[in-house]
Coordinates of C-alpha atoms in Angstrom, one line a residue:
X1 CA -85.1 123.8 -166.7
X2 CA -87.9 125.6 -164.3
X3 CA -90.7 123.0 -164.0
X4 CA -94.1 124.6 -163.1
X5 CA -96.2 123.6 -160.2
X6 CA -99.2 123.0 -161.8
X7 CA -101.4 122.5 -158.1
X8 CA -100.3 126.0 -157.4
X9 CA -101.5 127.3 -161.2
X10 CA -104.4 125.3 -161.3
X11 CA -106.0 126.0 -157.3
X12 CA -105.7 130.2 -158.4
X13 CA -107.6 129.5 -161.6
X14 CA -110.2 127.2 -160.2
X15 CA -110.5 129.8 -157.6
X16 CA -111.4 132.5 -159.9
X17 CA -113.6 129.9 -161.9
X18 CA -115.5 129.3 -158.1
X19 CA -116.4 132.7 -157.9
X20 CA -117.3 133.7 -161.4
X21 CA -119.9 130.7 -161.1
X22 CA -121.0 132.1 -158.1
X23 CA -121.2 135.1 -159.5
X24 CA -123.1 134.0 -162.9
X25 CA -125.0 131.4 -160.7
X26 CA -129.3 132.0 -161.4
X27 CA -128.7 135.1 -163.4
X28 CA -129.8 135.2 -167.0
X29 CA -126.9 137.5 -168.7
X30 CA -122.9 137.1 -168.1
X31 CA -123.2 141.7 -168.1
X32 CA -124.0 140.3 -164.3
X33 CA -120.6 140.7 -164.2
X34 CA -120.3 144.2 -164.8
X35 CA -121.8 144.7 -161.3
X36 CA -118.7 144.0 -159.8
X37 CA -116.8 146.4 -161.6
X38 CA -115.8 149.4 -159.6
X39 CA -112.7 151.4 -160.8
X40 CA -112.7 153.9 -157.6
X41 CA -113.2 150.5 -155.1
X42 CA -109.9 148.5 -156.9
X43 CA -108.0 151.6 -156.1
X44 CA -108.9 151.9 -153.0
X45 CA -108.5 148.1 -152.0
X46 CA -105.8 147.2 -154.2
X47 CA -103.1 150.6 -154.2
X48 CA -104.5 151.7 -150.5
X49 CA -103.2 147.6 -149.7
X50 CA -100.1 147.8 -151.7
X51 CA -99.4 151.5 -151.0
X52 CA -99.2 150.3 -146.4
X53 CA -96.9 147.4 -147.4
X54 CA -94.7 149.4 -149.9
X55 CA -94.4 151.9 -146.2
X56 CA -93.7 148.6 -144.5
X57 CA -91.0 147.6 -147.0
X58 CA -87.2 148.1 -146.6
X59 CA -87.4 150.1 -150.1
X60 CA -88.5 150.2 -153.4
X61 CA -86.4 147.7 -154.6
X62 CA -87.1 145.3 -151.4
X63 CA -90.7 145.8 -152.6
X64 CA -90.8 145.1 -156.4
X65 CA -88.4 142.3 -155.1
X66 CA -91.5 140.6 -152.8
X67 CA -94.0 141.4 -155.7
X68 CA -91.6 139.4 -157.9
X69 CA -92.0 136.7 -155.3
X70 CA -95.5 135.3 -156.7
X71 CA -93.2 133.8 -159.4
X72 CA -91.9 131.2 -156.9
X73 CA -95.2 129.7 -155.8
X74 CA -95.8 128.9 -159.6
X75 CA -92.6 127.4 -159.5
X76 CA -91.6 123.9 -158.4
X77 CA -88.2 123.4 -156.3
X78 CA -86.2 121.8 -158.7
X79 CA -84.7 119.4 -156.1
X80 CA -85.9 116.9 -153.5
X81 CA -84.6 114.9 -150.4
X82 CA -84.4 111.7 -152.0
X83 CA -82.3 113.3 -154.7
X84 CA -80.0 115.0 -152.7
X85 CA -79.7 111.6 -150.5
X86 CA -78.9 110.3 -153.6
X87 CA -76.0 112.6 -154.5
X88 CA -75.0 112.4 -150.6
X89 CA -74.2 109.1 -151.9
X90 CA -72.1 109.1 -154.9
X91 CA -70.1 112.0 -153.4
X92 CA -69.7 109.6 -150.3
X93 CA -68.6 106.6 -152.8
X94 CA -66.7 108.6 -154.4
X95 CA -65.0 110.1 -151.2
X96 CA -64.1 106.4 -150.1
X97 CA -62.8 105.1 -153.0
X98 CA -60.6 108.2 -154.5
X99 CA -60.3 110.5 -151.1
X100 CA -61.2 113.7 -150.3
X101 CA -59.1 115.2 -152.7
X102 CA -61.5 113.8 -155.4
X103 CA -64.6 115.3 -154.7
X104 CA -63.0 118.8 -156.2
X105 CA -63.4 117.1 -159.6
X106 CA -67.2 116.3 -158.7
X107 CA -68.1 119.5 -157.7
X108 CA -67.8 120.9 -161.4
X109 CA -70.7 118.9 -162.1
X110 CA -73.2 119.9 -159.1
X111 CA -75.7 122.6 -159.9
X112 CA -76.6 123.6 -156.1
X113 CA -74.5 126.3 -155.0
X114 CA -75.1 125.4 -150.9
X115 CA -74.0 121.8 -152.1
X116 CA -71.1 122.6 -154.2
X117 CA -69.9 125.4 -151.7
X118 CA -69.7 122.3 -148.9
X119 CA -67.8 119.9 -151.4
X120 CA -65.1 122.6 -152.0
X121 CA -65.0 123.6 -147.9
X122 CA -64.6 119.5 -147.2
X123 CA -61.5 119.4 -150.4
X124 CA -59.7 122.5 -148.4
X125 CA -59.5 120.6 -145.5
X126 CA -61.5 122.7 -143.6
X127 CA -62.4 121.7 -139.6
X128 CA -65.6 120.5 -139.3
X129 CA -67.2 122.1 -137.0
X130 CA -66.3 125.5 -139.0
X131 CA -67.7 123.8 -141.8
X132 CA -71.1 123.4 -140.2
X133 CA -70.9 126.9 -138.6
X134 CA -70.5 128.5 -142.2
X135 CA -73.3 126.0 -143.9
X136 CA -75.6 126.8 -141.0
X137 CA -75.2 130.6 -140.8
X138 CA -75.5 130.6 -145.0
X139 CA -78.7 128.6 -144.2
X140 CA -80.4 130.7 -141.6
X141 CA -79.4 133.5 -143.7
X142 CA -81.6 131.7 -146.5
X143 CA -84.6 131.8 -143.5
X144 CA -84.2 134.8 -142.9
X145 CA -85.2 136.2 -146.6
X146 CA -87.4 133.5 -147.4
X147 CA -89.6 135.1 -143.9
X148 CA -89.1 138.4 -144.7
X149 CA -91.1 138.0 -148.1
X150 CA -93.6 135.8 -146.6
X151 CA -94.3 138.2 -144.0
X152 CA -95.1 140.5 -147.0
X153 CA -97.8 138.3 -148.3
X154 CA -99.0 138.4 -145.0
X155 CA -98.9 142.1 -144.5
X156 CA -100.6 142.1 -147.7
X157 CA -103.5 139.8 -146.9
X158 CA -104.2 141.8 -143.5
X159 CA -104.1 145.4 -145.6
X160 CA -106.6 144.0 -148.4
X161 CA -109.6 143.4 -145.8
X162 CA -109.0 146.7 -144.1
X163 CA -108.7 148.7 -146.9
X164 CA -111.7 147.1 -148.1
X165 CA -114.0 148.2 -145.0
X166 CA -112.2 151.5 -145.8
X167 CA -113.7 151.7 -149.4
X168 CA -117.0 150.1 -147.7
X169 CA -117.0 153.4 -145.3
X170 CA -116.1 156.3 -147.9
X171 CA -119.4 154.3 -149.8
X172 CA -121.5 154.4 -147.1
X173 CA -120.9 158.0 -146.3
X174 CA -121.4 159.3 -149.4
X175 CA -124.8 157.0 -149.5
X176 CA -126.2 158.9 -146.5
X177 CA -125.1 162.4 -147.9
X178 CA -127.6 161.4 -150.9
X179 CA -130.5 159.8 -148.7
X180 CA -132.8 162.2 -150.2
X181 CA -132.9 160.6 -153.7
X182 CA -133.8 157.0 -152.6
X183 CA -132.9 155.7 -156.5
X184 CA -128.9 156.6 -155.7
X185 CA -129.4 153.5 -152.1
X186 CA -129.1 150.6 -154.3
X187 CA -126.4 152.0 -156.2
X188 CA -124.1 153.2 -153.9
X189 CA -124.7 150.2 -151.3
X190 CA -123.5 148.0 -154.3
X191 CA -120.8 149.9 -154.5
X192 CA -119.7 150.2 -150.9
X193 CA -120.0 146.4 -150.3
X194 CA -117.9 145.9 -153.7
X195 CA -115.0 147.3 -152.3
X196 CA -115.0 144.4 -149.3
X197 CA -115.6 141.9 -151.9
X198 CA -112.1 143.1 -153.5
X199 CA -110.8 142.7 -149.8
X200 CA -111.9 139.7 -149.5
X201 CA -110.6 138.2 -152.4
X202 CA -107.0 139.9 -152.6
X203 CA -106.6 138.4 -149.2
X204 CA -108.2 135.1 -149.5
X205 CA -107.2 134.6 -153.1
X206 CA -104.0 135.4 -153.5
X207 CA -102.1 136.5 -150.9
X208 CA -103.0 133.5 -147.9
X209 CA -102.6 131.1 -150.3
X210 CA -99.3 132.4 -151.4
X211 CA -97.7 132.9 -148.2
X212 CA -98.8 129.7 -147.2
X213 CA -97.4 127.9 -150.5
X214 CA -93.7 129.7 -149.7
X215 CA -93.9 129.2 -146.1
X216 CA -94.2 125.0 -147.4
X217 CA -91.7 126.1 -150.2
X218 CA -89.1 127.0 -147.3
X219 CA -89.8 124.2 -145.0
X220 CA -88.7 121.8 -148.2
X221 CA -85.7 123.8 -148.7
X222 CA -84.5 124.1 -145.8
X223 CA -84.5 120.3 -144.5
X224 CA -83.3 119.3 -147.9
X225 CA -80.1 121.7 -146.9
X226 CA -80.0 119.9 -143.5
X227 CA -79.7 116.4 -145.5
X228 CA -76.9 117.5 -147.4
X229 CA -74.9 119.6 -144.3
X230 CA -75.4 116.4 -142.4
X231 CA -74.4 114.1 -145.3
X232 CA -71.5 116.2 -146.3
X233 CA -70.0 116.1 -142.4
X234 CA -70.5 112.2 -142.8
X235 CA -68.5 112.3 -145.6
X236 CA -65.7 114.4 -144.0
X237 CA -65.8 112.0 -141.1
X238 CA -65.5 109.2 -143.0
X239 CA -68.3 107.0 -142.7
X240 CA -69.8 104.6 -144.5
X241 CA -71.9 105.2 -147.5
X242 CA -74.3 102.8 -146.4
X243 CA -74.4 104.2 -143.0
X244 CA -74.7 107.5 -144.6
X245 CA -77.6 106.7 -146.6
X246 CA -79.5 105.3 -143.2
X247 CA -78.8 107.9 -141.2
X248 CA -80.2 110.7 -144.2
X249 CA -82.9 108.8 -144.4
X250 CA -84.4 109.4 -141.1
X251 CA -85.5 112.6 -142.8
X252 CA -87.8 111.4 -144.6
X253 CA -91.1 110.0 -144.0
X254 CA -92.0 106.0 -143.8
X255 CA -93.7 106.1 -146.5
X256 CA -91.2 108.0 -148.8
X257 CA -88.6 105.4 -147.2
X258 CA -90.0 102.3 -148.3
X259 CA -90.4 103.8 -151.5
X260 CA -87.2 104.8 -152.1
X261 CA -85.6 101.6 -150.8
X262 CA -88.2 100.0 -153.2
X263 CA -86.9 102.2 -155.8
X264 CA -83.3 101.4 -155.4
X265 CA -84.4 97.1 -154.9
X266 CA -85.9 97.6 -158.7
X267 CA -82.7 99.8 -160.0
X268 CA -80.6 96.5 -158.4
X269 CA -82.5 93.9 -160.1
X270 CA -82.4 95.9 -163.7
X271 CA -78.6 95.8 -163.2
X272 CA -78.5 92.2 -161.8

């Protein structure tokens, strides 16, 4: 079930809320909006932006593929580290109590293809430093994606300002080829400066915040794919589960350890 990340949702609306009351702010009719209506400036900014990044793309399909992207940021990742410490753990117990052998049976049930893939390497009997060679190379290959569509947001945010100043230019030129009727100025100024307004926000709106959100997106996944290579080679060496459990929790923060361990002092007392 995709659970929605509501910060993410909620920051782009409240965004565009910001600058419509900006907008609206002192004036005495909402048509005020009107005024920053400019079909010729949104094609400028907006295809001009997406038509240098669409260049900069690997192909067509690369690029609807990065477009398709913004779906992520409005999407929460559906695991976590304490979670996946947490299944470290039962595989471990499971591991020590059955062997190896029976973590084949346990892998049906685990939804995580990196995780499961590492379950079935340890049940083949595969040598563990091979096994972190193939986890590691799947994950930088993970890296490696995840930065190649972030760099596109961030292509994107440098294009929108620059094809903004572009629209501002083609404005301003054809304002001084009409100087001679001074009622066209006020007009055509408006619309020159509208089309860095559109900059401005494609960049500052959407695409920052969006690389920035998957650039956080990817940092979570990835160390929660370093807990469970470095609990799964734990496990294949042997080692305790409570040991286990200490040593994946060093990934997590001080405050997130005390409240898992306070977490897990409440689950113990429930069962007591």
């Amino acid at each position: 079930m995709t659970i929605l990340d509501l910060a993410s949702i909620l920051g782009l609306f409240l965004c565009a809320c910001v600058v419509v009351y900006g907008i609206l702010s002192g004036q005495d009719s909402i048509s005020v909006l009107g005024n920053f209506y400019n079909l010729p400036s949104i094609f400028i900014t907006f295809g001009g932006s997406l038509c240098c990044v669409l260049t900069m793309s690997p192909g067509l399909k690369g690029f609807v593929n990065n477009l398709k992207s913004f779906g992520l940021v409005i999407k929460t990742i559906p695991s976590t580290e304490e979670s996946t410490i947490q299944t470290i753990i039962e595989l471990s117990n499971i591991a020590r109590k059955e062997g190896l052998l029976a973590l084949e049976e346990a892998a049906n049930g685990i939804d995580d293809e990196f995780l499961k893939k590492g379950v079935l390497l340890i049940v083949d009997g595969t040598d563990p430093e091979l096994v972190r060679n193939i986890l590691e190379t799947e994950l930088n290959c993970v890296e490696d994606r995840h930065t190649s569509i972030i760099g596109f947001w961030d292509s994107l945010s440098a294009m929108g300002p620059a094809w903004g100043m572009i629209g501002t230019l083609i404005g301003l030129i054809n304002m001084l080829k009409r100087m001679s009727d001074p009622s066209t100025v006020g007009p055509d100024m408006a619309v020159a400066l509208v089309t860095t307004f559109y900059g401005s926000i494609l960049a500052n709106w959407i695409c920052i915040p969006i690389a920035t959100k998957l650039k956080a997106n990817n940092a979570k996944e990835v160390q929660i794919k370093e807990v469970m290579v470095e609990g799964l080679l734990s496990i294949q060496a042997g080692e305790n589960p409570r040991v286990i459990e200490e040593k994946l929790k060093s990934f997590l923060s001080p405050a997130r350890r005390n409240a898992m361990n306070a977490m897990k002092e409440e689950e113990g007392e429930k069962v007591g």
